[in-house]
Amino acid sequence: MCFSVTSPQCHHHSRDAATSTVSIQGSGNHYHACAADEYGEVGFDPSILPPPDPWMDSVPEPAAVEALEAVSRSVCSRDGRWFLKLLQAETERMEGWCRQMEQDEVENELPDEVLGKIRSAVGSAQLLMSQKFQQFRELCEENLNPNAHPRPVSQDLAGFWDMLQLSIENISLKFDELHQLKANNWKPLTPPEIQERRMPPPVPKKPLKAHAPLARDHSLESSERQRLEARKRLLAAKRAASVRQSSATESADSIEIYIPEAQTRL
């Protein structure tokens, strides 16, 4: 839970936690943490500090005592009671937001879009308080209970609280949007960025890209025209060749072979 050099201080701290009383009052998901004493009112006795470690031999004794006191205050003071106070503050803040939005929902005739946002924000807040907040509250109580096993240490509580901050921030953004809608008479908000983007005329860049398909179409038409012309020339050449061949055949059929009579007698 704490540094090794402050183990006696931590035992002393556990005794303080054992003697102090922490009670949970309320019903349902609403709790109130009540502590009998405060950490700022607890005195500090330097005589309970252990001897300095070897690495602190060169440090004067008063400075070593002050350093150990600072470490004890920064580490050991953030125990279950400290986090319970933070949790209570967040719970009261979210409960106030939920009550205000539920009242606005009843007193005003709101559009369906706004009603959906209100119910989403209120539902998310109530779910967070009933589940994760309750789980964190139980961890804080186990930290204050010296007989708990396993007993969560301060670092465990700090890590869980850091994770809770993400959910708290998300819900805070939802209620912040609702408060802005309320300030705008529950009318939809128009971001200034959208208005500025609509003002300037569009840049004529797309027509330049549109010329490329036209050029390709012209090239396709010209190549098709060339193929047709080549086909016509080929057909004309075939016709000419067939004409020449037929004329040559006709001339060959009309040739008469003359054989002298003397040769026939042989």
Short mmCIF file of C-alpha atoms in Angstrom, two decimals, residues 54-250:
data_model
loop_
_atom_site.label_atom_id
_atom_site.label_comp_id
_atom_site.label_asym_id
_atom_site.label_seq_id
_atom_site.Cartn_x
_atom_site.Cartn_y
_atom_site.Cartn_z
CA PRO A 54 21.46 3.34 3.23
CA TRP A 55 20.82 5.58 0.25
CA MET A 56 19.74 8.35 2.65
CA ASP A 57 22.84 8.21 4.91
CA SER A 58 24.24 11.36 3.35
CA VAL A 59 21.00 13.28 3.93
CA PRO A 60 20.70 15.22 7.19
CA GLU A 61 18.18 13.74 9.59
CA PRO A 62 15.70 16.68 9.56
CA ALA A 63 15.60 16.62 5.76
CA ALA A 64 15.01 12.87 5.77
CA VAL A 65 12.13 13.29 8.19
CA GLU A 66 10.56 15.99 6.00
CA ALA A 67 10.93 13.81 2.90
CA LEU A 68 9.26 10.87 4.60
CA GLU A 69 6.46 13.10 5.84
CA ALA A 70 5.86 14.37 2.29
CA VAL A 71 5.75 10.83 0.94
CA SER A 72 3.35 9.78 3.68
CA ARG A 73 1.01 12.68 2.99
CA SER A 74 1.07 12.19 -0.81
CA VAL A 75 0.63 8.40 -0.81
CA CYS A 76 -1.09 7.30 2.37
CA SER A 77 -3.61 10.16 2.54
CA ARG A 78 -5.46 9.04 -0.59
CA ASP A 79 -7.26 6.12 0.96
CA GLY A 80 -10.84 4.96 0.80
CA ARG A 81 -12.22 7.98 2.68
CA TRP A 82 -10.54 10.41 0.32
CA PHE A 83 -11.96 8.68 -2.77
CA LEU A 84 -15.38 8.33 -1.13
CA LYS A 85 -15.56 12.12 -0.87
CA LEU A 86 -14.73 12.48 -4.58
CA LEU A 87 -17.31 9.86 -5.45
CA GLN A 88 -19.96 11.58 -3.36
CA ALA A 89 -19.29 14.90 -5.10
CA GLU A 90 -19.65 13.32 -8.56
CA THR A 91 -22.80 11.48 -7.50
CA GLU A 92 -24.48 14.66 -6.22
CA ARG A 93 -23.53 16.53 -9.37
CA MET A 94 -25.00 13.88 -11.69
CA GLU A 95 -28.14 13.52 -9.58
CA GLY A 96 -28.66 17.28 -9.87
CA TRP A 97 -28.29 17.14 -13.66
CA CYS A 98 -30.79 14.28 -13.89
CA ARG A 99 -33.36 16.06 -11.71
CA GLN A 100 -33.05 19.26 -13.73
CA MET A 101 -33.47 17.54 -17.09
CA GLU A 102 -36.40 15.45 -15.89
CA GLN A 103 -38.07 18.64 -14.68
CA ASP A 104 -37.45 20.36 -18.03
CA GLU A 105 -38.93 17.34 -19.79
CA VAL A 106 -42.15 17.67 -17.79
CA GLU A 107 -42.50 21.47 -17.95
CA ASN A 108 -41.73 21.94 -21.65
CA GLU A 109 -43.10 20.55 -24.90
CA LEU A 110 -39.85 19.33 -26.37
CA PRO A 111 -39.27 17.76 -29.79
CA ASP A 112 -38.63 14.05 -30.00
CA GLU A 113 -34.96 14.57 -30.81
CA VAL A 114 -34.36 16.55 -27.62
CA LEU A 115 -36.38 14.07 -25.56
CA GLY A 116 -34.22 11.26 -26.88
CA LYS A 117 -31.05 13.09 -25.88
CA ILE A 118 -32.41 13.77 -22.38
CA ARG A 119 -33.36 10.15 -21.83
CA SER A 120 -30.01 8.97 -23.15
CA ALA A 121 -28.05 11.27 -20.83
CA VAL A 122 -30.18 10.53 -17.76
CA GLY A 123 -30.12 6.79 -18.41
CA SER A 124 -26.35 6.72 -18.87
CA ALA A 125 -25.83 8.69 -15.64
CA GLN A 126 -28.14 6.45 -13.62
CA LEU A 127 -26.49 3.33 -15.01
CA LEU A 128 -23.05 4.64 -14.12
CA MET A 129 -24.11 5.52 -10.57
CA SER A 130 -25.87 2.20 -9.97
CA GLN A 131 -23.08 -0.03 -11.29
CA LYS A 132 -19.57 1.38 -11.51
CA PHE A 133 -20.02 3.95 -8.74
CA GLN A 134 -21.40 1.25 -6.46
CA GLN A 135 -18.49 -1.06 -7.31
CA PHE A 136 -15.98 1.68 -6.55
CA ARG A 137 -17.75 2.47 -3.28
CA GLU A 138 -17.38 -1.15 -2.20
CA LEU A 139 -13.66 -1.07 -3.03
CA CYS A 140 -13.24 2.05 -0.89
CA GLU A 141 -15.00 0.35 2.02
CA GLU A 142 -12.75 -2.70 1.67
CA ASN A 143 -9.72 -0.40 1.70
CA LEU A 144 -10.90 1.03 5.02
CA ASN A 145 -11.53 -2.42 6.47
CA PRO A 146 -8.27 -3.84 7.92
CA ASN A 147 -9.80 -7.34 8.00
CA ALA A 148 -10.72 -7.36 4.30
CA HIS A 149 -8.98 -9.99 2.19
CA PRO A 150 -7.86 -9.17 -0.37
CA ARG A 151 -7.65 -5.57 0.70
CA PRO A 152 -7.33 -3.05 -2.17
CA VAL A 153 -4.53 -0.54 -1.77
CA SER A 154 -4.50 3.14 -2.64
CA GLN A 155 -2.97 2.47 -6.05
CA ASP A 156 -5.88 0.15 -6.88
CA LEU A 157 -8.39 2.84 -5.98
CA ALA A 158 -6.52 5.46 -8.01
CA GLY A 159 -6.46 3.21 -11.09
CA PHE A 160 -10.19 2.47 -10.85
CA TRP A 161 -10.95 6.16 -10.38
CA ASP A 162 -8.96 7.04 -13.50
CA MET A 163 -11.08 4.59 -15.49
CA LEU A 164 -14.23 6.15 -14.08
CA GLN A 165 -13.13 9.55 -15.34
CA LEU A 166 -13.65 8.41 -18.95
CA SER A 167 -17.29 7.53 -18.30
CA ILE A 168 -17.83 10.68 -16.24
CA GLU A 169 -16.42 12.85 -19.03
CA ASN A 170 -18.63 11.17 -21.63
CA ILE A 171 -21.78 11.79 -19.60
CA SER A 172 -20.69 15.36 -18.82
CA LEU A 173 -20.51 16.07 -22.56
CA LYS A 174 -24.07 14.81 -23.02
CA PHE A 175 -25.44 17.09 -20.31
CA ASP A 176 -23.37 20.00 -21.61
CA GLU A 177 -25.06 19.63 -25.00
CA LEU A 178 -28.46 19.61 -23.29
CA HIS A 179 -27.65 22.80 -21.39
CA GLN A 180 -26.66 24.46 -24.66
CA LEU A 181 -29.94 23.37 -26.24
CA LYS A 182 -31.82 24.79 -23.27
CA ALA A 183 -30.00 28.12 -23.61
CA ASN A 184 -31.02 28.12 -27.30
CA ASN A 185 -34.73 27.60 -26.44
CA TRP A 186 -34.40 23.87 -27.20
CA LYS A 187 -33.69 24.58 -30.87
CA PRO A 188 -31.05 22.61 -32.78
CA LEU A 189 -27.62 24.11 -32.59
CA THR A 190 -25.92 25.19 -35.80
CA PRO A 191 -22.16 24.97 -35.49
CA PRO A 192 -20.40 28.12 -36.75
CA GLU A 193 -18.01 25.96 -38.72
CA ILE A 194 -20.84 24.71 -40.95
CA GLN A 195 -22.02 28.25 -41.68
CA GLU A 196 -18.55 29.36 -42.63
CA ARG A 197 -18.12 26.41 -44.95
CA ARG A 198 -21.37 27.22 -46.74
CA MET A 199 -20.43 30.83 -47.44
CA PRO A 200 -17.48 30.54 -49.89
CA PRO A 201 -18.27 29.26 -53.42
CA PRO A 202 -17.03 25.82 -54.36
CA VAL A 203 -13.65 25.60 -56.01
CA PRO A 204 -13.98 24.41 -59.66
CA LYS A 205 -11.64 21.48 -59.38
CA LYS A 206 -13.97 18.64 -60.35
CA PRO A 207 -14.66 19.88 -63.94
CA LEU A 208 -10.95 19.61 -64.66
CA LYS A 209 -11.04 15.95 -63.74
CA ALA A 210 -14.14 15.47 -65.90
CA HIS A 211 -12.16 16.28 -69.09
CA ALA A 212 -10.17 13.09 -68.77
CA PRO A 213 -13.09 10.78 -69.63
CA LEU A 214 -13.94 13.03 -72.62
CA ALA A 215 -10.41 12.71 -73.92
CA ARG A 216 -10.60 8.97 -73.51
CA ASP A 217 -13.93 8.95 -75.38
CA HIS A 218 -12.38 10.87 -78.28
CA SER A 219 -9.47 8.49 -78.39
CA LEU A 220 -11.84 5.52 -78.39
CA GLU A 221 -13.88 7.02 -81.22
CA SER A 222 -10.79 7.75 -83.30
CA SER A 223 -9.40 4.25 -82.78
CA GLU A 224 -12.78 2.73 -83.72
CA ARG A 225 -12.87 4.89 -86.82
CA GLN A 226 -9.39 3.77 -87.75
CA ARG A 227 -10.36 0.12 -87.35
CA LEU A 228 -13.40 0.59 -89.58
CA GLU A 229 -11.33 2.28 -92.24
CA ALA A 230 -8.73 -0.46 -92.07
CA ARG A 231 -11.47 -3.07 -92.41
CA LYS A 232 -12.86 -1.25 -95.45
CA ARG A 233 -9.43 -1.15 -97.04
CA LEU A 234 -8.95 -4.86 -96.35
CA LEU A 235 -12.30 -5.70 -97.96
CA ALA A 236 -11.47 -3.55 -100.95
CA ALA A 237 -8.12 -5.27 -101.29
CA LYS A 238 -9.81 -8.69 -101.10
CA ARG A 239 -12.30 -7.68 -103.78
CA ALA A 240 -9.52 -6.44 -106.03
CA ALA A 241 -7.56 -9.63 -105.52
CA SER A 242 -10.60 -11.77 -106.32
CA VAL A 243 -11.27 -9.71 -109.42
CA ARG A 244 -7.71 -10.16 -110.62
CA GLN A 245 -7.84 -13.88 -109.91
CA SER A 246 -11.09 -14.33 -111.81
CA SER A 247 -9.79 -12.37 -114.79
CA ALA A 248 -6.63 -14.45 -114.85
CA THR A 249 -8.70 -17.66 -114.85
CA GLU A 250 -10.82 -16.46 -117.73
#
